[in-house]
PDB file of C-alpha atoms in Angstrom:
ATOM      1  CA  MET A   1     -22.996 -27.399   4.328  1.00 41.00           C
ATOM      2  CA  LYS A   2     -20.760 -26.436   1.418  1.00 43.00           C
ATOM      3  CA  PRO A   3     -17.231 -25.317   2.440  1.00 38.00           C
ATOM      4  CA  PRO A   4     -16.319 -21.738   1.538  1.00 40.00           C
ATOM      5  CA  THR A   5     -14.600 -21.231  -1.785  1.00 47.00           C
ATOM      6  CA  PRO A   6     -11.010 -19.984  -1.870  1.00 49.00           C
ATOM      7  CA  SER A   7     -12.436 -16.617  -2.966  1.00 68.00           C
ATOM      8  CA  LYS A   8     -14.485 -16.238   0.191  1.00 73.00           C
ATOM      9  CA  GLN A   9     -11.582 -17.410   2.326  1.00 80.00           C
ATOM     10  CA  SER A  10      -9.118 -15.072   0.610  1.00 86.00           C
ATOM     11  CA  LEU A  11     -11.128 -11.851   0.670  1.00 89.00           C
ATOM     12  CA  PRO A  12     -10.597 -11.037   4.385  1.00 93.00           C
ATOM     13  CA  VAL A  13      -6.869 -11.728   3.983  1.00 93.00           C
ATOM     14  CA  LEU A  14      -6.675  -9.425   0.965  1.00 94.00           C
ATOM     15  CA  VAL A  15      -8.619  -6.627   2.693  1.00 96.00           C
ATOM     16  CA  ALA A  16      -6.517  -6.942   5.871  1.00 97.00           C
ATOM     17  CA  GLY A  17      -3.320  -6.860   3.808  1.00 97.00           C
ATOM     18  CA  ASP A  18      -4.458  -3.703   2.027  1.00 98.00           C
ATOM     19  CA  VAL A  19      -5.249  -2.012   5.341  1.00 98.00           C
ATOM     20  CA  LEU A  20      -1.900  -3.069   6.802  1.00 98.00           C
ATOM     21  CA  ALA A  21      -0.039  -1.814   3.712  1.00 98.00           C
ATOM     22  CA  VAL A  22      -1.583   1.659   4.088  1.00 98.00           C
ATOM     23  CA  LEU A  23      -0.980   1.695   7.841  1.00 96.00           C
ATOM     24  CA  LEU A  24       2.631   0.626   7.266  1.00 96.00           C
ATOM     25  CA  PHE A  25       3.036   3.751   5.126  1.00 96.00           C
ATOM     26  CA  VAL A  26       1.754   5.852   8.044  1.00 94.00           C
ATOM     27  CA  VAL A  27       4.023   4.146  10.595  1.00 92.00           C
ATOM     28  CA  VAL A  28       7.114   4.516   8.392  1.00 92.00           C
ATOM     29  CA  GLY A  29       6.267   8.162   7.719  1.00 90.00           C
ATOM     30  CA  ARG A  30       5.729   9.011  11.367  1.00 87.00           C
ATOM     31  CA  ALA A  31       8.913   7.213  12.379  1.00 84.00           C
ATOM     32  CA  SER A  32      10.967   8.982   9.710  1.00 87.00           C
ATOM     33  CA  HIS A  33       9.745  12.368  10.978  1.00 78.00           C
ATOM     34  CA  HIS A  34      10.253  11.430  14.655  1.00 74.00           C
ATOM     35  CA  GLU A  35       6.740  12.659  15.436  1.00 71.00           C
ATOM     36  CA  ASP A  36       5.432  12.590  18.985  1.00 72.00           C
ATOM     37  CA  GLY A  37       1.863  12.242  20.143  1.00 72.00           C
ATOM     38  CA  SER A  38      -0.639   9.460  20.346  1.00 81.00           C
ATOM     39  CA  TRP A  39       0.372   6.753  17.896  1.00 79.00           C
ATOM     40  CA  LEU A  40      -3.088   5.216  17.709  1.00 86.00           C
ATOM     41  CA  PHE A  41      -4.853   8.555  17.185  1.00 86.00           C
ATOM     42  CA  ASN A  42      -2.376   9.680  14.535  1.00 84.00           C
ATOM     43  CA  LEU A  43      -2.409   6.297  12.826  1.00 89.00           C
ATOM     44  CA  ALA A  44      -6.171   6.643  12.416  1.00 90.00           C
ATOM     45  CA  ARG A  45      -6.085  10.348  11.538  1.00 89.00           C
ATOM     46  CA  ILE A  46      -3.339  10.067   8.927  1.00 91.00           C
ATOM     47  CA  GLY A  47      -4.348   6.690   7.512  1.00 95.00           C
ATOM     48  CA  SER A  48      -8.111   7.176   7.308  1.00 96.00           C
ATOM     49  CA  PRO A  49      -8.279   9.434   4.228  1.00 96.00           C
ATOM     50  CA  PHE A  50      -6.146   6.969   2.270  1.00 98.00           C
ATOM     51  CA  LEU A  51      -8.158   3.968   3.444  1.00 98.00           C
ATOM     52  CA  LEU A  52     -11.408   5.790   2.635  1.00 97.00           C
ATOM     53  CA  GLY A  53     -10.064   6.659  -0.810  1.00 98.00           C
ATOM     54  CA  TRP A  54      -8.884   3.099  -1.455  1.00 98.00           C
ATOM     55  CA  PHE A  55     -12.148   1.457  -0.392  1.00 98.00           C
ATOM     56  CA  ALA A  56     -14.288   4.058  -2.191  1.00 98.00           C
ATOM     57  CA  VAL A  57     -12.559   3.314  -5.502  1.00 98.00           C
ATOM     58  CA  ALA A  58     -11.931  -0.449  -5.134  1.00 96.00           C
ATOM     59  CA  PRO A  59     -15.456  -1.659  -6.015  1.00 94.00           C
ATOM     60  CA  PHE A  60     -15.354   0.244  -9.303  1.00 96.00           C
ATOM     61  CA  THR A  61     -11.918  -0.986 -10.373  1.00 95.00           C
ATOM     62  CA  GLY A  62     -12.452  -4.666  -9.580  1.00 91.00           C
ATOM     63  CA  ALA A  63      -9.749  -4.666  -6.914  1.00 92.00           C
ATOM     64  CA  TYR A  64     -11.584  -7.341  -4.920  1.00 90.00           C
ATOM     65  CA  GLN A  65     -12.611  -9.620  -7.745  1.00 84.00           C
ATOM     66  CA  LEU A  66     -11.512 -13.051  -6.558  1.00 72.00           C
ATOM     67  CA  PRO A  67      -9.948 -15.355  -7.376  1.00 62.00           C
ATOM     68  CA  PRO A  68      -7.391 -13.049  -8.945  1.00 63.00           C
ATOM     69  CA  PRO A  69      -7.635 -13.157 -12.728  1.00 62.00           C
ATOM     70  CA  ARG A  70      -4.520 -13.368 -14.852  1.00 71.00           C
ATOM     71  CA  ARG A  71      -1.643 -11.794 -12.947  1.00 70.00           C
ATOM     72  CA  GLY A  72      -1.190  -8.949 -15.463  1.00 82.00           C
ATOM     73  CA  LEU A  73      -4.854  -7.954 -15.253  1.00 86.00           C
ATOM     74  CA  TRP A  74      -4.740  -8.259 -11.462  1.00 83.00           C
ATOM     75  CA  LEU A  75      -1.756  -5.905 -11.253  1.00 88.00           C
ATOM     76  CA  ARG A  76      -3.318  -3.397 -13.665  1.00 92.00           C
ATOM     77  CA  ARG A  77      -6.491  -3.306 -11.572  1.00 93.00           C
ATOM     78  CA  SER A  78      -4.443  -2.951  -8.413  1.00 94.00           C
ATOM     79  CA  ALA A  79      -2.383  -0.122  -9.929  1.00 96.00           C
ATOM     80  CA  LEU A  80      -5.524   1.688 -11.088  1.00 97.00           C
ATOM     81  CA  THR A  81      -7.064   1.329  -7.629  1.00 98.00           C
ATOM     82  CA  TRP A  82      -3.840   2.581  -6.060  1.00 98.00           C
ATOM     83  CA  LEU A  83      -3.583   5.674  -8.264  1.00 98.00           C
ATOM     84  CA  LEU A  84      -7.253   6.638  -8.030  1.00 98.00           C
ATOM     85  CA  GLY A  85      -7.745   5.583  -4.406  1.00 98.00           C
ATOM     86  CA  ILE A  86      -4.643   7.211  -2.978  1.00 98.00           C
ATOM     87  CA  GLY A  87      -5.224  10.252  -5.193  1.00 97.00           C
ATOM     88  CA  PHE A  88      -8.741  10.511  -3.776  1.00 98.00           C
ATOM     89  CA  GLY A  89      -7.244  10.035  -0.304  1.00 97.00           C
ATOM     90  CA  LEU A  90      -4.994  13.049  -0.882  1.00 97.00           C
ATOM     91  CA  VAL A  91      -8.058  15.103  -1.841  1.00 97.00           C
ATOM     92  CA  LEU A  92      -9.899  13.880   1.274  1.00 96.00           C
ATOM     93  CA  ARG A  93      -6.899  14.718   3.421  1.00 94.00           C
ATOM     94  CA  ARG A  94      -6.909  18.279   2.097  1.00 95.00           C
ATOM     95  CA  PHE A  95     -10.617  19.098   2.076  1.00 93.00           C
ATOM     96  CA  LEU A  96     -12.251  16.770   4.588  1.00 88.00           C
ATOM     97  CA  PHE A  97      -9.466  16.638   7.170  1.00 85.00           C
ATOM     98  CA  ARG A  98      -8.109  20.117   6.363  1.00 88.00           C
ATOM     99  CA  ASP A  99      -4.501  18.914   6.297  1.00 86.00           C
ATOM    100  CA  LEU A 100      -1.986  20.440   3.946  1.00 89.00           C
ATOM    101  CA  VAL A 101      -0.870  18.355   0.981  1.00 93.00           C
ATOM    102  CA  PRO A 102       2.425  19.761  -0.310  1.00 94.00           C
ATOM    103  CA  PRO A 103       3.473  18.353  -3.705  1.00 96.00           C
ATOM    104  CA  THR A 104       6.439  16.536  -2.141  1.00 95.00           C
ATOM    105  CA  PHE A 105       4.099  14.807   0.326  1.00 94.00           C
ATOM    106  CA  ALA A 106       1.803  13.763  -2.535  1.00 96.00           C
ATOM    107  CA  VAL A 107       4.712  12.289  -4.510  1.00 97.00           C
ATOM    108  CA  ILE A 108       6.183  10.484  -1.480  1.00 96.00           C
ATOM    109  CA  THR A 109       2.714   9.193  -0.576  1.00 96.00           C
ATOM    110  CA  LEU A 110       2.183   7.784  -4.058  1.00 97.00           C
ATOM    111  CA  ILE A 111       5.634   6.193  -4.161  1.00 97.00           C
ATOM    112  CA  PHE A 112       5.482   4.487  -0.773  1.00 97.00           C
ATOM    113  CA  THR A 113       1.827   3.445  -0.838  1.00 98.00           C
ATOM    114  CA  GLY A 114       2.533   2.054  -4.302  1.00 98.00           C
ATOM    115  CA  ILE A 115       5.473   0.033  -3.033  1.00 98.00           C
ATOM    116  CA  PHE A 116       3.526  -1.308  -0.047  1.00 98.00           C
ATOM    117  CA  LEU A 117       0.146  -1.910  -1.731  1.00 98.00           C
ATOM    118  CA  LEU A 118       1.363  -3.204  -5.074  1.00 96.00           C
ATOM    119  CA  GLY A 119       4.096  -5.255  -3.419  1.00 96.00           C
ATOM    120  CA  TRP A 120       1.575  -6.867  -1.074  1.00 96.00           C
ATOM    121  CA  ARG A 121      -0.909  -7.499  -3.876  1.00 94.00           C
ATOM    122  CA  THR A 122       1.771  -9.062  -6.077  1.00 91.00           C
ATOM    123  CA  VAL A 123       2.691 -11.479  -3.286  1.00 92.00           C
ATOM    124  CA  PHE A 124      -1.005 -12.239  -2.735  1.00 90.00           C
ATOM    125  CA  ALA A 125      -1.559 -12.964  -6.445  1.00 86.00           C
ATOM    126  CA  VAL A 126       1.470 -15.262  -6.685  1.00 85.00           C
ATOM    127  CA  VAL A 127       0.551 -17.218  -3.545  1.00 86.00           C
ATOM    128  CA  SER A 128      -3.119 -17.386  -4.538  1.00 81.00           C
ATOM    129  CA  ASN A 129      -2.296 -18.681  -8.027  1.00 77.00           C
ATOM    130  CA  ARG A 130       0.110 -21.299  -6.642  1.00 79.00           C
ATOM    131  CA  TYR A 131      -2.510 -22.419  -4.131  1.00 71.00           C
ATOM    132  CA  ARG A 132      -5.104 -22.797  -6.900  1.00 67.00           C
ATOM    133  CA  GLN A 133      -2.655 -24.671  -9.151  1.00 67.00           C
ATOM    134  CA  THR A 134      -1.703 -27.028  -6.323  1.00 72.00           C
ATOM    135  CA  LYS A 135      -5.350 -27.642  -5.525  1.00 58.00           C
ATOM    136  CA  LEU A 136      -6.133 -28.314  -9.205  1.00 54.00           C
ATOM    137  CA  SER A 137      -3.238 -30.749  -9.609  1.00 58.00           C
ATOM    138  CA  VAL A 138      -4.241 -32.613  -6.436  1.00 56.00           C
ATOM    139  CA  SER A 139      -7.880 -32.881  -7.521  1.00 56.00           C
ATOM    140  CA  SER A 140      -6.952 -33.976 -11.082  1.00 57.00           C
ATOM    141  CA  ALA A 141      -4.635 -36.674  -9.691  1.00 57.00           C
ATOM    142  CA  ARG A 142      -7.554 -38.318  -7.894  1.00 58.00           C
TER     143      ARG A 142
END
């Protein structure tokens, strides 16, 4: 049996990191507003439109094309997915979940999801590229 390629091994890590980045935005937001109530319920309720938006857009922007291509292209794809996906999430929040989306919330959402998602994806790309380079240098030394 052929071992899985780094792409297949990396995809679940990348997806989990994206989910955690969005959920981190929700946790930080709830904590900064000192909101009460069920954390798990509100985590799902607040995070779901943004996760739905992200995963609805990601296949069309190449966000999960692995291994990551050149770092610049990877970051451009990630930024496009972030803008379109989180933007779509704001629309879903308003119309599907019937939550208000004041302009300040939209701006804060874009800023912090951008920091968390693009920061995470930058770290992933750097580590992934170093792993591939190390693997290539080890195999060429044989």
